[in-house]
Short mmCIF file of C-alpha atoms in Angstrom, two decimals:
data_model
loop_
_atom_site.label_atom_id
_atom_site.label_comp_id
_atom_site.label_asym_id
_atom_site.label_seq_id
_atom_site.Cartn_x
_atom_site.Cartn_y
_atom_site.Cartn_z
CA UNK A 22 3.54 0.99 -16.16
CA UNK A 23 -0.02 0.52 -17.73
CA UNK A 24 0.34 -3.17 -16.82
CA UNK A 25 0.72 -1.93 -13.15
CA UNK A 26 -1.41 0.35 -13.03
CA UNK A 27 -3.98 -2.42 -14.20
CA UNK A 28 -3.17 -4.49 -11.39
CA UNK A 29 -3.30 -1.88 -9.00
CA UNK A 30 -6.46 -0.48 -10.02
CA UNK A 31 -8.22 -3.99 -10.30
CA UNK A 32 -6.76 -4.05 -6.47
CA UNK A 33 -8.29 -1.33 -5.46
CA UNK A 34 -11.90 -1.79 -6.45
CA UNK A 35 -12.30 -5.40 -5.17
CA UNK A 36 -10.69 -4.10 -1.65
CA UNK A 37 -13.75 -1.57 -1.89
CA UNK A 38 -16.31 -3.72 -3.41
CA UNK A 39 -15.69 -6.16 -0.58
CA UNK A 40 -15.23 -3.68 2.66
CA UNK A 41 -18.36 -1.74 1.39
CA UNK A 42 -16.63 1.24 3.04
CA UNK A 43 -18.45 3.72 0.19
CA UNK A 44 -21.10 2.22 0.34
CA UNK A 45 -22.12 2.37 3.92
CA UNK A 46 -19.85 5.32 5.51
CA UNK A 47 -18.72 7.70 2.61
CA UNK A 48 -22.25 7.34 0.42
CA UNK A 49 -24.60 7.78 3.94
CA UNK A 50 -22.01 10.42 4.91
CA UNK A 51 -22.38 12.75 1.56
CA UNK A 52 -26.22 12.25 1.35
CA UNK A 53 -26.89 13.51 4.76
CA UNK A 54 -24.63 16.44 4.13
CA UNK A 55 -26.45 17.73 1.01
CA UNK A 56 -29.78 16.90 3.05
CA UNK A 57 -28.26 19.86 5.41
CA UNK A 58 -27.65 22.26 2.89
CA UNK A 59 -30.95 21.68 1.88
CA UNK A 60 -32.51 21.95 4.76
CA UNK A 61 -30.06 25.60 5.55
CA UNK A 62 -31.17 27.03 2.13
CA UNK A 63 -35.10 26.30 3.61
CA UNK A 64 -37.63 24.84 1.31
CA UNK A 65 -38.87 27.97 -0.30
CA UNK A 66 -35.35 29.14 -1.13
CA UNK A 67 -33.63 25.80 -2.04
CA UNK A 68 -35.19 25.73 -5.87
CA UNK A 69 -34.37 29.23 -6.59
CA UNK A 70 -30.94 29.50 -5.35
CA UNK A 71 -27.95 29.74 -7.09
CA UNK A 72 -25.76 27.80 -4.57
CA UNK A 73 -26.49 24.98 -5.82
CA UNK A 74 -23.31 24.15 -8.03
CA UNK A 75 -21.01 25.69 -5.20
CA UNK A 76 -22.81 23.52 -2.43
CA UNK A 77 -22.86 19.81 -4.49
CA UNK A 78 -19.01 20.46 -4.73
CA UNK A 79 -18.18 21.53 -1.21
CA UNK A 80 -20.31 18.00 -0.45
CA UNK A 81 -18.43 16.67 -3.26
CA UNK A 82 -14.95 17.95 -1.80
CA UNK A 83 -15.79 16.15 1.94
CA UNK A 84 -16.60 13.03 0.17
CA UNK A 85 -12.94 13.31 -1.47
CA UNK A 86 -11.45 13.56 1.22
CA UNK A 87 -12.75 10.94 3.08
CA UNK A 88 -12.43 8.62 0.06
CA UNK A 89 -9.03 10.29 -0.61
CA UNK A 90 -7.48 8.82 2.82
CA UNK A 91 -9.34 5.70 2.71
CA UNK A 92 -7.32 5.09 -1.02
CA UNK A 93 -4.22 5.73 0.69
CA UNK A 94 -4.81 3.57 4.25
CA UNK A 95 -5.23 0.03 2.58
CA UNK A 96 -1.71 0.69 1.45
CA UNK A 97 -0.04 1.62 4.46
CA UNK A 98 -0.45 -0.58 7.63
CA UNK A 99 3.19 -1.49 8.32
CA UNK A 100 3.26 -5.08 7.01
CA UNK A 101 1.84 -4.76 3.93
CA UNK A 102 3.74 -1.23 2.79
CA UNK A 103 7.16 -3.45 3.68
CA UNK A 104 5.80 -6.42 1.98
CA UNK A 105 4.21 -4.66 -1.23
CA UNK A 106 7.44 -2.27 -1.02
CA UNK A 107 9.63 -5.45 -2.02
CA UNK A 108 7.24 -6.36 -4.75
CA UNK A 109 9.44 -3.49 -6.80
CA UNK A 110 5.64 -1.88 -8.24
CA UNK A 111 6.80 0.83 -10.91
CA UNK A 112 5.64 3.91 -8.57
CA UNK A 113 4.00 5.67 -11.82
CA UNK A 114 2.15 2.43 -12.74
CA UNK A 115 0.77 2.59 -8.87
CA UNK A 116 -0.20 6.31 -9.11
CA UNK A 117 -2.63 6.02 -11.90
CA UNK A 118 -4.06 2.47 -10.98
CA UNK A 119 -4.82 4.22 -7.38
CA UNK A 120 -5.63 7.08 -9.22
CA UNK A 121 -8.20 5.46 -11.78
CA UNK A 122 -9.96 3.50 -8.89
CA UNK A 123 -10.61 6.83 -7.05
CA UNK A 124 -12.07 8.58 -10.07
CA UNK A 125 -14.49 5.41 -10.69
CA UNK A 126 -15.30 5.44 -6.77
CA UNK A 127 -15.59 9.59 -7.05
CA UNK A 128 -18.06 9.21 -10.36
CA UNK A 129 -20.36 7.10 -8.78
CA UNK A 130 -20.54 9.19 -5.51
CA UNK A 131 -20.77 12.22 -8.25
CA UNK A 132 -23.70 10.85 -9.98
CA UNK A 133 -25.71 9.93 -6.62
CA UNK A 134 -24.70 13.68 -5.58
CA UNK A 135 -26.00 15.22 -8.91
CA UNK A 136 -29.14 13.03 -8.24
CA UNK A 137 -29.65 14.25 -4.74
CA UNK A 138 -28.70 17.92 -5.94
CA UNK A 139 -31.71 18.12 -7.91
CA UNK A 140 -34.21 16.00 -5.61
CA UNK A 141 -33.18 17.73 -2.23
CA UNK A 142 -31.49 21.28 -3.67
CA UNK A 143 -34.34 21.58 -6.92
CA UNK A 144 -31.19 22.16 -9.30
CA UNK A 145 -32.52 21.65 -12.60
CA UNK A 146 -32.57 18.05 -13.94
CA UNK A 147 -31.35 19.48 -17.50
CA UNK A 148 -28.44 21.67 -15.89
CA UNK A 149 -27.44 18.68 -13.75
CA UNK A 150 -27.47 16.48 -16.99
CA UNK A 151 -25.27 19.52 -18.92
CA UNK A 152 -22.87 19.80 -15.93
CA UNK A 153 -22.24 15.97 -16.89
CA UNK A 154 -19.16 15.93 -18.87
CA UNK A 155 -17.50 18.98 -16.73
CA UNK A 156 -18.48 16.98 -13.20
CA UNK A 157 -17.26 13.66 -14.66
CA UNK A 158 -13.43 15.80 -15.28
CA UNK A 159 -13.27 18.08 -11.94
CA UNK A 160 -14.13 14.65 -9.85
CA UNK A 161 -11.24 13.05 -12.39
CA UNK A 162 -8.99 15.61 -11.69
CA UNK A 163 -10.01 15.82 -7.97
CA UNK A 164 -8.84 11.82 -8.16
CA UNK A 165 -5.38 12.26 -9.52
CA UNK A 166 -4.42 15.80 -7.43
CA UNK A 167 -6.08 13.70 -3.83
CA UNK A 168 -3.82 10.39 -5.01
CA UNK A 169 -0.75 12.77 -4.89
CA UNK A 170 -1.35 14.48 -2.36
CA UNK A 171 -2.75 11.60 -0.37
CA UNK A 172 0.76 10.04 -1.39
CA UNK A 173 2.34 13.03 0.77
CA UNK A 174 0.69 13.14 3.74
CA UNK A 175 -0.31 9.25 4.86
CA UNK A 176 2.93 8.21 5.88
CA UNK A 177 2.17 11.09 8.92
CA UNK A 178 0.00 10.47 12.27
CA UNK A 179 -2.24 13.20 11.35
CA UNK A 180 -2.97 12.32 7.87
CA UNK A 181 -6.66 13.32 8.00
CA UNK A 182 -5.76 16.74 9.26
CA UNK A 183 -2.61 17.37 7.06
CA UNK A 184 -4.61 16.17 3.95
CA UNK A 185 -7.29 18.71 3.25
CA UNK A 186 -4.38 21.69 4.85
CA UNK A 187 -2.23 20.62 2.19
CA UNK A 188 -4.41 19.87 -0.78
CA UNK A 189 -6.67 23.01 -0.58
CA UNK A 190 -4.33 25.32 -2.94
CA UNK A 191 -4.78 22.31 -5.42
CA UNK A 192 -8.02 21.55 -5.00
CA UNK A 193 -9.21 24.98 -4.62
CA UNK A 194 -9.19 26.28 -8.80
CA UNK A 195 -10.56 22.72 -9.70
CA UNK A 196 -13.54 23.49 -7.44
CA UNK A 197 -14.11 26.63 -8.88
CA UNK A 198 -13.94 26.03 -12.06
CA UNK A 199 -15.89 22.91 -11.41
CA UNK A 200 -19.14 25.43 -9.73
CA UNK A 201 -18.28 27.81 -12.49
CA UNK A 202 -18.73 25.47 -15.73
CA UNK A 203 -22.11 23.92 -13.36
CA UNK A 204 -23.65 27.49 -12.95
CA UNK A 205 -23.17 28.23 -16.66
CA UNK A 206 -24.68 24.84 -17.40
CA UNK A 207 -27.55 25.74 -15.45
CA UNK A 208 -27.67 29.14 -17.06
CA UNK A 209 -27.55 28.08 -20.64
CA UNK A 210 -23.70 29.14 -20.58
CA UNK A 211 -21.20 27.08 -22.04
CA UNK A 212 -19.35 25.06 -20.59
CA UNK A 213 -16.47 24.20 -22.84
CA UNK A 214 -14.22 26.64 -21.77
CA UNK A 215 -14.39 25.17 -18.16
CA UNK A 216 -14.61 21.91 -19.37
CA UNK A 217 -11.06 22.69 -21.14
CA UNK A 218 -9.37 24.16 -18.35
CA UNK A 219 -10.08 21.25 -15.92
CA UNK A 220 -9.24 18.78 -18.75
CA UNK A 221 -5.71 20.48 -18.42
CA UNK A 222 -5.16 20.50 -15.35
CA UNK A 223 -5.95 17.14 -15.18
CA UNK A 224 -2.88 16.27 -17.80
CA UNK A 225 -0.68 18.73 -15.53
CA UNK A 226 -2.04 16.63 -11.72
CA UNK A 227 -1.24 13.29 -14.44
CA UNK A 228 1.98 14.46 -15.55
CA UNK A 229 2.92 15.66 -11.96
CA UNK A 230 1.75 12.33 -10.52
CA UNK A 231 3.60 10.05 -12.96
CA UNK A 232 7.30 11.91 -12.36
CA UNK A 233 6.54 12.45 -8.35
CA UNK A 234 4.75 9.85 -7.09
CA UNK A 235 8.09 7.48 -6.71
CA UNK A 236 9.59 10.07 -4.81
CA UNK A 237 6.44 10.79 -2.35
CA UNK A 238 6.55 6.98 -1.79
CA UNK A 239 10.23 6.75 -0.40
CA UNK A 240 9.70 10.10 1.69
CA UNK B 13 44.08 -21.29 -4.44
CA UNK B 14 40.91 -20.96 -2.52
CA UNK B 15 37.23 -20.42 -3.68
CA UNK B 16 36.08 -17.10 -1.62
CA UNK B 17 32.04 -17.13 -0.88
CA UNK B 18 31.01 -13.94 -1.53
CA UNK B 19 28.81 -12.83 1.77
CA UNK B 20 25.16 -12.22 0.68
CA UNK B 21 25.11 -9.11 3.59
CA UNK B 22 28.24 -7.35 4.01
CA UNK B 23 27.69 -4.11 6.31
CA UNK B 24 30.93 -2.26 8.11
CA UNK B 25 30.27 0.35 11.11
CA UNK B 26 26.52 0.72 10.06
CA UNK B 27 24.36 3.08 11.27
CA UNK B 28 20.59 3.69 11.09
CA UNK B 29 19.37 7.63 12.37
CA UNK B 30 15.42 8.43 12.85
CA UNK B 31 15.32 12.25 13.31
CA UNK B 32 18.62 12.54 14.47
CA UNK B 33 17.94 9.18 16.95
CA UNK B 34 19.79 5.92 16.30
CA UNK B 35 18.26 2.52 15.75
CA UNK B 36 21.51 0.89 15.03
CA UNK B 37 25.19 2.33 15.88
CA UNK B 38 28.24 0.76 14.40
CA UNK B 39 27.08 -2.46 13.13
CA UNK B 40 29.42 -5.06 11.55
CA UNK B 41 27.70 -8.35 9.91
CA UNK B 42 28.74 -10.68 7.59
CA UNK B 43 25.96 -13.51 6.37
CA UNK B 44 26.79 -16.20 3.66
CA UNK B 45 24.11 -18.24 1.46
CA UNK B 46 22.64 -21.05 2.85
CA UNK B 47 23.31 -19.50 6.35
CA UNK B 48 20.51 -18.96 9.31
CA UNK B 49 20.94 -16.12 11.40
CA UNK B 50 18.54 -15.30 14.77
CA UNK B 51 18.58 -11.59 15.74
CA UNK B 52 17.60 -11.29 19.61
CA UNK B 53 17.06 -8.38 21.85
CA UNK B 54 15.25 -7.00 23.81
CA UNK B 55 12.14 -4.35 22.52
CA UNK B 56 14.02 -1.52 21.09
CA UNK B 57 16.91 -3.53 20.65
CA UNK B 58 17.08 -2.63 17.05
CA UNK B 59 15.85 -6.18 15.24
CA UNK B 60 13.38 -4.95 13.07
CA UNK B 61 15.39 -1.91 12.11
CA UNK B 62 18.30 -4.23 11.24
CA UNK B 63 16.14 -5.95 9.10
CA UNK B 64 14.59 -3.17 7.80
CA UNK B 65 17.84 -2.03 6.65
CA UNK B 66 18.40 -5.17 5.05
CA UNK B 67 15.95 -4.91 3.33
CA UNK B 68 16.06 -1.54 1.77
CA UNK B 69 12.97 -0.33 3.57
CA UNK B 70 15.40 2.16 5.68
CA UNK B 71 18.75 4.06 3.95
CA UNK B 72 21.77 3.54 5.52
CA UNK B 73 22.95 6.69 7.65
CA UNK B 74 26.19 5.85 7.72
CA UNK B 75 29.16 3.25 7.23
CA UNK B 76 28.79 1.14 4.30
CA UNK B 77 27.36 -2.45 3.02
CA UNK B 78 26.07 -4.15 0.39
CA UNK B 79 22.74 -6.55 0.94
CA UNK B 80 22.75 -9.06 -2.42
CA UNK B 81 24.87 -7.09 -4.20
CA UNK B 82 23.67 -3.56 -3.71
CA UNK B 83 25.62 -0.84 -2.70
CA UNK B 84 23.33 0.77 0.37
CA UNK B 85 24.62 4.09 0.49
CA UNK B 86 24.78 4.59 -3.13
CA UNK B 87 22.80 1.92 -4.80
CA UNK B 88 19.21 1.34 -5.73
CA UNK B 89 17.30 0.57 -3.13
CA UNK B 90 14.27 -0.67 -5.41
CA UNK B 91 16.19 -2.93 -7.13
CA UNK B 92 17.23 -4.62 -3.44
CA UNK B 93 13.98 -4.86 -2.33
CA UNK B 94 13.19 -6.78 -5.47
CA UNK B 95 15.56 -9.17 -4.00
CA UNK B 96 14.82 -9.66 -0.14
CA UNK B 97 11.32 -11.39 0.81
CA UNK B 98 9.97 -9.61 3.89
CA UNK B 99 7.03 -11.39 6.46
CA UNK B 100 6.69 -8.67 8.90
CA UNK B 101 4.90 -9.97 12.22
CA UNK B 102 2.37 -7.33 11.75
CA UNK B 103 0.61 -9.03 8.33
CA UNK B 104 1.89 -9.03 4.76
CA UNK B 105 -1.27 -8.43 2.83
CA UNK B 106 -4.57 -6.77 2.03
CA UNK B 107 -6.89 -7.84 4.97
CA UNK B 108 -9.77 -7.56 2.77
CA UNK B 109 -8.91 -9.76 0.03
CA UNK B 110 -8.98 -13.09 -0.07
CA UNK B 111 -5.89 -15.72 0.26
CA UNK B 112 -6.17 -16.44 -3.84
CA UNK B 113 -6.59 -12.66 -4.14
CA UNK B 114 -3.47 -11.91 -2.73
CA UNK B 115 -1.62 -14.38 -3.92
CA UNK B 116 -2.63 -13.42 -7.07
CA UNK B 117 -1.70 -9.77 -6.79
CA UNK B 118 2.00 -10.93 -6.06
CA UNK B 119 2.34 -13.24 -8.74
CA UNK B 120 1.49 -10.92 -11.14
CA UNK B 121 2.97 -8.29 -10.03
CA UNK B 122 6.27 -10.12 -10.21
CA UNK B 123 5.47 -11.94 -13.36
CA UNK B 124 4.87 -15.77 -12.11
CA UNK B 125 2.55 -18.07 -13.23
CA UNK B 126 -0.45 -18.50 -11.59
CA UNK B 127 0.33 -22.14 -11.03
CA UNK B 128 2.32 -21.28 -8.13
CA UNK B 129 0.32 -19.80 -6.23
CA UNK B 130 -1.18 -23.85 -5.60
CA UNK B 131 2.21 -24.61 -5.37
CA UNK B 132 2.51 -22.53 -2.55
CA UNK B 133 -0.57 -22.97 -1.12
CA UNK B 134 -0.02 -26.55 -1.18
CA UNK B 135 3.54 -26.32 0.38
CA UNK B 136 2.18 -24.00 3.56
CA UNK B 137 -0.60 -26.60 3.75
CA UNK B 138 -3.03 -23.58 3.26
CA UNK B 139 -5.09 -25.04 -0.20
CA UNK B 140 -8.38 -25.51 1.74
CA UNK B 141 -8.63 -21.56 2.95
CA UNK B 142 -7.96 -20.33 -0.75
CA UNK B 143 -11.09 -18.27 -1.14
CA UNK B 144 -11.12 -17.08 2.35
CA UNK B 145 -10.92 -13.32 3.29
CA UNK B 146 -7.73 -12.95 4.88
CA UNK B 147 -8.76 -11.05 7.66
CA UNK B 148 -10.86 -14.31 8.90
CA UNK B 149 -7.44 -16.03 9.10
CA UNK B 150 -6.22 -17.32 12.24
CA UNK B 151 -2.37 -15.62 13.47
CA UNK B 152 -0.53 -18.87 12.21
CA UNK B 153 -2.65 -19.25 9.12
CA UNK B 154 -1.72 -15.46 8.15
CA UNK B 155 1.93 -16.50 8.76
CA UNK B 156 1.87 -19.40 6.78
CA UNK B 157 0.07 -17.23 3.99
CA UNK B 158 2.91 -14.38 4.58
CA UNK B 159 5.58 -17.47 3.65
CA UNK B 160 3.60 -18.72 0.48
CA UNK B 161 3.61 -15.11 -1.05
CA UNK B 162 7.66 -15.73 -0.29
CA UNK B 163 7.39 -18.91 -1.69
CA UNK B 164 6.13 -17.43 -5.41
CA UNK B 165 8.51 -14.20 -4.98
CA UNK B 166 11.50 -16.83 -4.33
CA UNK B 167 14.00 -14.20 -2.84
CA UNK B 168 17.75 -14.34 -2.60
CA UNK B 169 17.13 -13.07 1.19
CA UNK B 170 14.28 -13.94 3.58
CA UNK B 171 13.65 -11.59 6.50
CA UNK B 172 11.14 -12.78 9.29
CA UNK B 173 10.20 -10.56 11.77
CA UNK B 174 9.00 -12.09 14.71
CA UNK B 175 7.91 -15.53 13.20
CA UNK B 176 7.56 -17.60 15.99
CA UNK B 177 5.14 -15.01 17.70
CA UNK B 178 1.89 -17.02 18.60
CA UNK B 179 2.35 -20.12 17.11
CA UNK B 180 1.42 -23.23 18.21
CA UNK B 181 4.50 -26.62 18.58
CA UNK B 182 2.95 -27.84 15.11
CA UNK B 183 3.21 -24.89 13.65
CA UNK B 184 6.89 -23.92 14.96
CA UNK B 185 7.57 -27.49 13.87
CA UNK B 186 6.09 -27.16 10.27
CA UNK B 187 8.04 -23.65 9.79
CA UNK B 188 11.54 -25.09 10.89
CA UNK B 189 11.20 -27.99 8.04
CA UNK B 190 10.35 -25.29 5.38
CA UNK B 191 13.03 -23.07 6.94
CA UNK B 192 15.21 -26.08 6.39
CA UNK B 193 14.52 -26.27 2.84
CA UNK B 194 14.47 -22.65 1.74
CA UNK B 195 18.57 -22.81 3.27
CA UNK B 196 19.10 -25.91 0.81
CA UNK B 197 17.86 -23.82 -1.82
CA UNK B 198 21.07 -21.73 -1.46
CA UNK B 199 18.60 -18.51 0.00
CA UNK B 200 20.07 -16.64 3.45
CA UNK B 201 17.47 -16.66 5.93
CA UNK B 202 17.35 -13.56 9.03
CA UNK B 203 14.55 -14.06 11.39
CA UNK B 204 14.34 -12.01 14.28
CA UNK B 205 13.07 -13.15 17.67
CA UNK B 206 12.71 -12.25 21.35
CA UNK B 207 14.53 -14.96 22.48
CA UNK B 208 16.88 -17.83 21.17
CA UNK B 209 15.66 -20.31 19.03
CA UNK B 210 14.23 -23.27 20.75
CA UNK B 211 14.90 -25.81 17.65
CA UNK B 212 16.60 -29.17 17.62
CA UNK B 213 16.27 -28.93 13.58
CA UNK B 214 17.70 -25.64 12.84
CA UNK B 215 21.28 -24.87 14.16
CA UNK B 216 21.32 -20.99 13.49
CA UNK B 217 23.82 -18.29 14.10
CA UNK B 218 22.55 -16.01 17.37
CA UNK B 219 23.17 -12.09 17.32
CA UNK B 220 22.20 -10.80 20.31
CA UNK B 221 21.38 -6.75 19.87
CA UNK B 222 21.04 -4.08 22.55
CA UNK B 223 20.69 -0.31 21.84
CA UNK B 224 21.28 -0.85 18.34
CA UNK B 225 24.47 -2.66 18.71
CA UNK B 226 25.44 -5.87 18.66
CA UNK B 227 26.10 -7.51 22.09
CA UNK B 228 27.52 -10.50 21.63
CA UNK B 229 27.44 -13.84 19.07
CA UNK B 230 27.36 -17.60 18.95
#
């Protein structure tokens, strides 16, 4: 499995690192979005608003997506899902190499995100750099719950529709407590607690994914 | 007392649904080792579902078979597809990795050495485009790239879809003498084709298909 997982993961980010797909759609894409919300809060409102944390992670959350259906689309044009298919991949092994990539691809996005949180939405550079460890989990566990679900609905025509339908009741408490444990960063709160209950639900998506993700494939 | 050879594909009254729509009704096929079989028919004929079903990418519906010793209807379809070596016409691979990339990505993933994939390369005649992005391939370079990711899996069955398609007579020429060879090996070989096969090297079994059933044979 880990061996898989390995090779699928090492697959992944050299497909990326050559198509440039991040860096010129999804990157651009999340950038100019946050630039909106800045520009919606207005420039005397932006630095003293407390929508900060709730607006980097609904920019955060349409960068997933998009990078959630891109994971699953270099896997499924018909020749190479028939041709990979008889390559007898352990399924679990697949779901956390795919998995991994996504969170690496996710916590770079993240980390530009933060960055443009506090230039463009004045979120405090010491709150941003607190929120660290519970952003780096949420986008982890926002990796592993999209890989599943992205698992379910790309073998459809309307995967980009069905996708965010479908993976809103999972992605909704990971958001949440995501904003939550970044609003109590910025407020001197801790953010263990939230840091804790995103680290297990990221076992539960991993546990899920490992068991399931055969079965998602052959549906 | 005679020495039996036990048929590699072995399917009796088979039957493929999609959504209550069948691709193949009431097939039986019988295909030994070392034994080239052509599937023709028209579009919608029910060629690349056959093969499909050969190779465990579809479940059987009905009827019964075994492909390489697996049971369809009850047996594990990932261990089959371990065993079959599928070049769709379509592409095999990652577009944007490169011809050692992919190669690479197979042989690991089935536990070769990476010596083979130069083996493989050199057999296709494909050693000079190994860094190359595969999507900068030309439609018979991709095919002959699609047969040297066979060539390091090494399958009991080979199923071509549509191998001929847009090839030039060098090419078609090149792909009969390896077809030649893989049937020496002892491996079955299915290809699937609009029309017969216009070879004076291969001397192949013809199964002509029409709404999912076969039509005739020669």
């Amino acid at each position: 499995m880990i061996r898989t997982a390995l090779l699928v993961f090492k697959k992944d980010l050299r497909i990326e690192m050559r198509s440039r797909v991040l860096l010129w759609q999804v990157l651009p894409f999340g950038v100019m979005a946050l630039l909106l919300c800045g520009i919606a809060l207005g420039p005397s409102r932006a630095g003293n608003s407390s929508a900060g944390p709730g607006l980097f992670y609904l920019v955060t959350l349409l960068v997933a997506l998009l990078m959630i259906n891109r994971s699953q689309s270099v896997d499924k044009t018909p020749g190479t899902k028939a041709s990979v298919a008889t390559l007898g991949l352990d399924p679990a092994g697949v779901f956390l190499g795919k998995s991994l990539a996504l969170a690496i691809e996710l916590w770079a996005t993240g980390i530009i995100l933060l960055g443009g949180s506090v230039v463009i939405l004045h979120t405090s550079l010491h709150g941003a750099i607190l929120a660290l460890p519970s952003v780096v989990v949420t986008l982890a566990a926002l990796a592993v719950a999209g890989t599943l679900y992205g698992a379910l609905t790309s073998g459809g025509d309307g995967a980009a529709t069905l996708l965010p339908v479908l993976a809103l009741p999972a992605f909704a408490p990971l958001l949440i407590a995501g904003e939550r444990s970044f609003s109590a960063a910025l407020n001197h709160g801790g953010i263990w607690r939230w840091w804790l209950i995103l680290s297990v639900a990221l076992s539960v998506y991993t546990a899920i994914g490992i068991l399931l993700y055969g079965v998602l494939e052959e549906s | 007392m005679t020495n039996a050879v036990t048929p590699t594909v072995d399917l009796h009254n088979a039957v493929v649904l999609s959504g209550g729509f069948p691709l193949l009704s009431g097939v039986d096929l019988q295909l030994l080792p070392s034994s080239l079989t052509v599937i023709t028919g028209a579009n919608g004929a029910g060629k690349t579902s056959l093969l499909r079903l050969l190779a465990g990418l579809v479940p059987l519906s009905e009827g019964s078979g075994t492909v390489a010793g697996v049971d369809l209807a009850n047996g594990d379809l990932r261990e089959l597809r371990r065993r079959v070596g599928w070049l769709g016409h379509e592409g095999s691979f990652y577009d944007d990795l490169t011809v050692r990339e992919n190669l690479t990505f197979a042989a690991k993933a089935l536990e070769r050495p990476l010596i083979e994939i130069e083996r493989a390369l050199q057999r296709v005649g494909l050693s000079n485009r190994i860094d190359t992005v595969t999507k900068k391939l030309s439609a018979g370079q991709r095919r002959r790239l699609g047969l040297s990711w066979l060539l390091i899996r090494r399958p009991e069955i080979w199923l071509l879809d549509e191998p001929y398609a847009s090839l030039d007579d060098e090419a078609r020429t090149f792909f009969d003498a390896l077809i030649t060879d893989i049937l020496r090996s002892g491996a079955t070989v299915v290809i699937s084709a609009h029309d017969k096969l216009k070879s004076e090297a291969l001397q192949p079994r013809t199964i002509v298909l029409g709404g999912g059933r076969i039509v005739s044979e020669s």
